[in-house]
Amino acid sequence: MSDAVRLIEVKEEIHADNERVAQGLRSQLAQKKTFLLNLMSSPGAGKTRTILKTIDALRDRFRFGVLEADIDSTVDAELVAARGISVVQLRTGGFCHLDASMVAKGLAALDLDVLDVVVIENVGNLVCPAEFDTGAARNVMILSVPEGDDKPLKYPLMFTVSDVLLVNKMDYLGLSDFDLKAMRERVLRLNPRIQIFEISAKTGQGFDQWAAWLSREASSFIGPVSGILRDIRP
Amino acid sequence: MSDAVRLIEVKEEIHADNERVAQGLRSQLAQKKTFLLNLMSSPGAGKTRTILKTIDALRDRFRFGVLEADIDSTVDAELVAARGISVVQLRTGGFCHLDASMVAKGLAALDLDVLDVVVIENVGNLVCPAEFDTGAARNVMILSVPEGDDKPLKYPLMFTVSDVLLVNKMDYLGLSDFDLKAMRERVLRLNPRIQIFEISAKTGQGFDQWAAWLSREASSFIGPVSGILRDIRP
């Protein structure tokens, strides 16, 4: 029991430090007019494909960068780089989440003066990333249909801290007993203000609505200056 | 940077404490002739359904108990209890894994004298549970087809510490670009001794082979005494 108590104290200290760094990062990004989006999900829910399809939908409006978190590999970063998108790989070396200081290090390696929107692909995990403020302007999570409609009951914090829920792999719905209505009710009970979009990163279903939300949020954050910056894009 | 270093030191201390408790638990379970199986996976990979189907296949040979870990809910434990199986719910209260002392507390709530096999359903997470020895005799992980064949590249430790990989949701294979051969090669490169079974907890595919493995391992652990115990089952 004493082990557990000691662990909690350490966690609280780490969380307080992290919150300070995250707030500083948010101020810095507001000055730079860079919209930072934190994308979280289970392993294999479709984060990389969703990012690529989102950038395809909006790359004429915003200049995108990506921070790819991975415990050990660089496979996702290579996929993103192959599309000609600015990407930084953050290897967490075993850590189960990104914290704000890791994100700050990643951002320092990007040229924020020429980027409007930076997307963080967080570590695949429904638990730990929900506890750490990355300094992002908005948190988005993916729940994929094959994971099941009971996930809001089991991982409530993730659904509580997210501004948007993307229900991905809608193309699997026919094979599954996933109950969309029950899932929605469970999620809205935890977080009545969350936006829910049903998508498929494979077929493109639902990307119009999701991209419209992101475009609106990023535009209002960045403001009119970004339009001028975009005109001088090389 | 100093934050990260401090965190690592704490982690090492916790790991050393945990290893001691896990070894003690393993000795105790060997004396009790209770085979403890630790089942790990991402959220929604099918742990609960796999446990229920495994018990269905083997309940005439072994007396089963289940430890259900969950961060907040009791939904899985209720499903298991509804089948008349001895089950203890461990609410981790935000923790992303089970450690050996949490498992010891759960086992203390079961009557090990009348149980041959106890299955731990660990927290749904491919990262943290891989780092903590639970005291189990064997570690089993599930990778479900919709999660993708690249998971061994991204979560190598989980594949390294597991004795068995269950590739679940094989019934989704037709809809997916999951490459079984590439996945196998990636897994075997990390862990040449791992046993791989392709299953579907929905259709029952592959359960004969997986249940035969479990039966063999549990029988050789428990030994002939268990046969006598089973004869005096109430």
mmCIF file of C-alpha atoms in Angstrom, chain A residues 1 3-4 6-8 10-11 13-14 17-18 21 42-45 47-49 70-73 75-76 93-97 99 101 105 121 123-128 131 145-148 150-151 153-156 169 171-172 175-177 202, chain B residues 1 3-4 6-8 10-11 13-14 17-18 20-21 42-45 47-49 70-73 75-76 94-97 99 101 105 121 123-128 131 145-148 150-151 153-156 169 171-172 175-177 202:
data_model
loop_
_atom_site.group_PDB
_atom_site.id
_atom_site.type_symbol
_atom_site.label_atom_id
_atom_site.label_comp_id
_atom_site.label_asym_id
_atom_site.label_seq_id
_atom_site.Cartn_x
_atom_site.Cartn_y
_atom_site.Cartn_z
ATOM 1 C CA MET A 1 0.000 0.000 0.000
ATOM 2 C CA ASP A 3 4.250 1.744 -2.663
ATOM 3 C CA ALA A 4 1.048 2.978 -4.225
ATOM 4 C CA ARG A 6 4.508 7.040 -3.002
ATOM 5 C CA LEU A 7 3.706 6.620 -6.685
ATOM 6 C CA ILE A 8 0.728 8.977 -6.433
ATOM 7 C CA VAL A 10 5.357 11.512 -7.604
ATOM 8 C CA LYS A 11 2.572 11.626 -10.161
ATOM 9 C CA GLU A 13 4.459 16.521 -8.636
ATOM 10 C CA ILE A 14 5.025 15.560 -12.261
ATOM 11 C CA ASP A 17 5.401 20.631 -13.412
ATOM 12 C CA ASN A 18 3.799 19.532 -16.676
ATOM 13 C CA VAL A 21 5.230 23.860 -19.092
ATOM 14 C CA SER A 42 -5.691 3.114 -28.744
ATOM 15 C CA PRO A 43 -2.988 1.385 -30.776
ATOM 16 C CA GLY A 44 -4.245 0.739 -34.282
ATOM 17 C CA ALA A 45 -7.349 2.957 -34.187
ATOM 18 C CA LYS A 47 -4.298 7.923 -36.120
ATOM 19 C CA THR A 48 -1.750 8.059 -38.944
ATOM 20 C CA ARG A 49 -4.264 7.437 -41.724
ATOM 21 C CA ASP A 70 6.442 6.483 -30.956
ATOM 22 C CA ILE A 71 7.969 4.327 -28.279
ATOM 23 C CA ASP A 72 10.583 2.825 -30.482
ATOM 24 C CA SER A 73 9.970 2.980 -34.246
ATOM 25 C CA VAL A 75 7.308 3.834 -39.272
ATOM 26 C CA ASP A 76 4.552 6.456 -38.985
ATOM 27 C CA GLY A 93 11.928 5.310 -25.208
ATOM 28 C CA GLY A 94 9.317 3.304 -23.321
ATOM 29 C CA PHE A 95 7.178 6.154 -22.013
ATOM 30 C CA CYS A 96 3.458 5.646 -22.516
ATOM 31 C CA HIS A 97 2.536 9.267 -23.291
ATOM 32 C CA ASP A 99 4.223 15.451 -21.869
ATOM 33 C CA SER A 101 8.276 19.337 -22.401
ATOM 34 C CA LYS A 105 11.376 19.815 -27.843
ATOM 35 C CA GLU A 121 0.167 11.917 -33.033
ATOM 36 C CA VAL A 123 1.401 7.354 -28.200
ATOM 37 C CA GLY A 124 -1.284 4.714 -28.861
ATOM 38 C CA ASN A 125 -2.843 4.430 -25.412
ATOM 39 C CA LEU A 126 -6.269 5.322 -23.958
ATOM 40 C CA VAL A 127 -4.966 5.816 -20.418
ATOM 41 C CA CYS A 128 -1.747 7.778 -19.889
ATOM 42 C CA GLU A 131 -3.509 12.639 -17.964
ATOM 43 C CA VAL A 145 -15.565 0.580 -34.320
ATOM 44 C CA PRO A 146 -13.758 -2.763 -33.759
ATOM 45 C CA GLU A 147 -12.711 -1.601 -30.262
ATOM 46 C CA GLY A 148 -16.294 -1.744 -29.047
ATOM 47 C CA ASP A 150 -18.085 0.062 -24.089
ATOM 48 C CA LYS A 151 -14.839 2.053 -24.140
ATOM 49 C CA LEU A 153 -17.240 3.122 -19.538
ATOM 50 C CA LYS A 154 -13.700 1.815 -19.218
ATOM 51 C CA TYR A 155 -11.538 4.804 -20.149
ATOM 52 C CA PRO A 156 -13.690 7.748 -19.006
ATOM 53 C CA LYS A 169 -13.487 2.527 -39.198
ATOM 54 C CA ASP A 171 -16.678 0.709 -42.791
ATOM 55 C CA TYR A 172 -16.420 -2.127 -40.214
ATOM 56 C CA LEU A 175 -19.467 -6.799 -39.286
ATOM 57 C CA SER A 176 -19.756 -5.583 -35.728
ATOM 58 C CA ASP A 177 -22.263 -5.408 -32.873
ATOM 59 C CA LYS A 202 -10.139 4.260 -45.484
ATOM 60 C CA MET B 1 15.303 17.058 -18.977
ATOM 61 C CA ASP B 3 12.043 15.888 -14.969
ATOM 62 C CA ALA B 4 12.583 12.881 -17.204
ATOM 63 C CA ARG B 6 13.788 11.892 -11.936
ATOM 64 C CA LEU B 7 10.878 9.916 -13.380
ATOM 65 C CA ILE B 8 13.184 7.154 -14.555
ATOM 66 C CA VAL B 10 11.361 6.417 -9.515
ATOM 67 C CA LYS B 11 10.370 3.888 -12.142
ATOM 68 C CA GLU B 13 12.746 1.749 -7.717
ATOM 69 C CA ILE B 14 9.138 0.747 -8.311
ATOM 70 C CA ASP B 17 9.975 -3.532 -5.466
ATOM 71 C CA ASN B 18 7.511 -5.082 -7.893
ATOM 72 C CA ARG B 20 10.348 -8.899 -5.337
ATOM 73 C CA VAL B 21 6.594 -9.082 -4.751
ATOM 74 C CA SER B 42 -4.994 -2.927 -26.436
ATOM 75 C CA PRO B 43 -8.433 -1.688 -25.439
ATOM 76 C CA GLY B 44 -11.080 -3.577 -27.377
ATOM 77 C CA ALA B 45 -8.880 -6.370 -28.746
ATOM 78 C CA LYS B 47 -9.800 -9.947 -23.856
ATOM 79 C CA THR B 48 -13.120 -10.594 -22.106
ATOM 80 C CA ARG B 49 -14.657 -12.610 -24.952
ATOM 81 C CA ASP B 70 -10.441 -1.963 -14.912
ATOM 82 C CA ILE B 71 -9.670 1.677 -14.398
ATOM 83 C CA ASP B 72 -13.139 2.631 -13.392
ATOM 84 C CA SER B 73 -15.947 0.266 -14.386
ATOM 85 C CA VAL B 75 -18.698 -4.115 -16.915
ATOM 86 C CA ASP B 76 -16.339 -6.987 -17.752
ATOM 87 C CA GLY B 94 -6.504 5.625 -13.043
ATOM 88 C CA PHE B 95 -3.449 3.367 -13.096
ATOM 89 C CA CYS B 96 -2.564 2.055 -16.527
ATOM 90 C CA HIS B 97 -1.438 -1.423 -15.456
ATOM 91 C CA ASP B 99 1.445 -4.654 -10.520
ATOM 92 C CA SER B 101 0.861 -6.291 -5.170
ATOM 93 C CA LYS B 105 -4.710 -8.389 -3.178
ATOM 94 C CA GLU B 121 -7.527 -9.580 -17.519
ATOM 95 C CA VAL B 123 -5.794 -3.079 -18.187
ATOM 96 C CA GLY B 124 -6.260 -2.493 -21.938
ATOM 97 C CA ASN B 125 -2.885 -1.023 -22.852
ATOM 98 C CA LEU B 126 0.055 -2.227 -24.982
ATOM 99 C CA VAL B 127 2.658 -0.201 -23.081
ATOM 100 C CA CYS B 128 2.549 -0.149 -19.288
ATOM 101 C CA GLU B 131 6.721 -3.422 -17.857
ATOM 102 C CA VAL B 145 -6.587 -7.826 -36.861
ATOM 103 C CA PRO B 146 -8.136 -4.317 -37.062
ATOM 104 C CA GLU B 147 -5.221 -2.907 -35.023
ATOM 105 C CA GLY B 148 -2.831 -3.549 -37.895
ATOM 106 C CA ASP B 150 2.709 -2.905 -37.633
ATOM 107 C CA LYS B 151 2.131 -3.195 -33.880
ATOM 108 C CA LEU B 153 7.327 -2.434 -34.571
ATOM 109 C CA LYS B 154 5.645 0.082 -32.298
ATOM 110 C CA TYR B 155 5.147 -1.825 -29.039
ATOM 111 C CA PRO B 156 8.101 -4.232 -29.071
ATOM 112 C CA LYS B 169 -10.713 -11.127 -34.843
ATOM 113 C CA ASP B 171 -13.092 -12.920 -39.013
ATOM 114 C CA TYR B 172 -12.174 -9.302 -39.921
ATOM 115 C CA LEU B 175 -11.957 -6.499 -44.788
ATOM 116 C CA SER B 176 -8.430 -5.582 -43.848
ATOM 117 C CA ASP B 177 -4.968 -5.139 -45.380
ATOM 118 C CA LYS B 202 -16.619 -14.518 -32.105
#
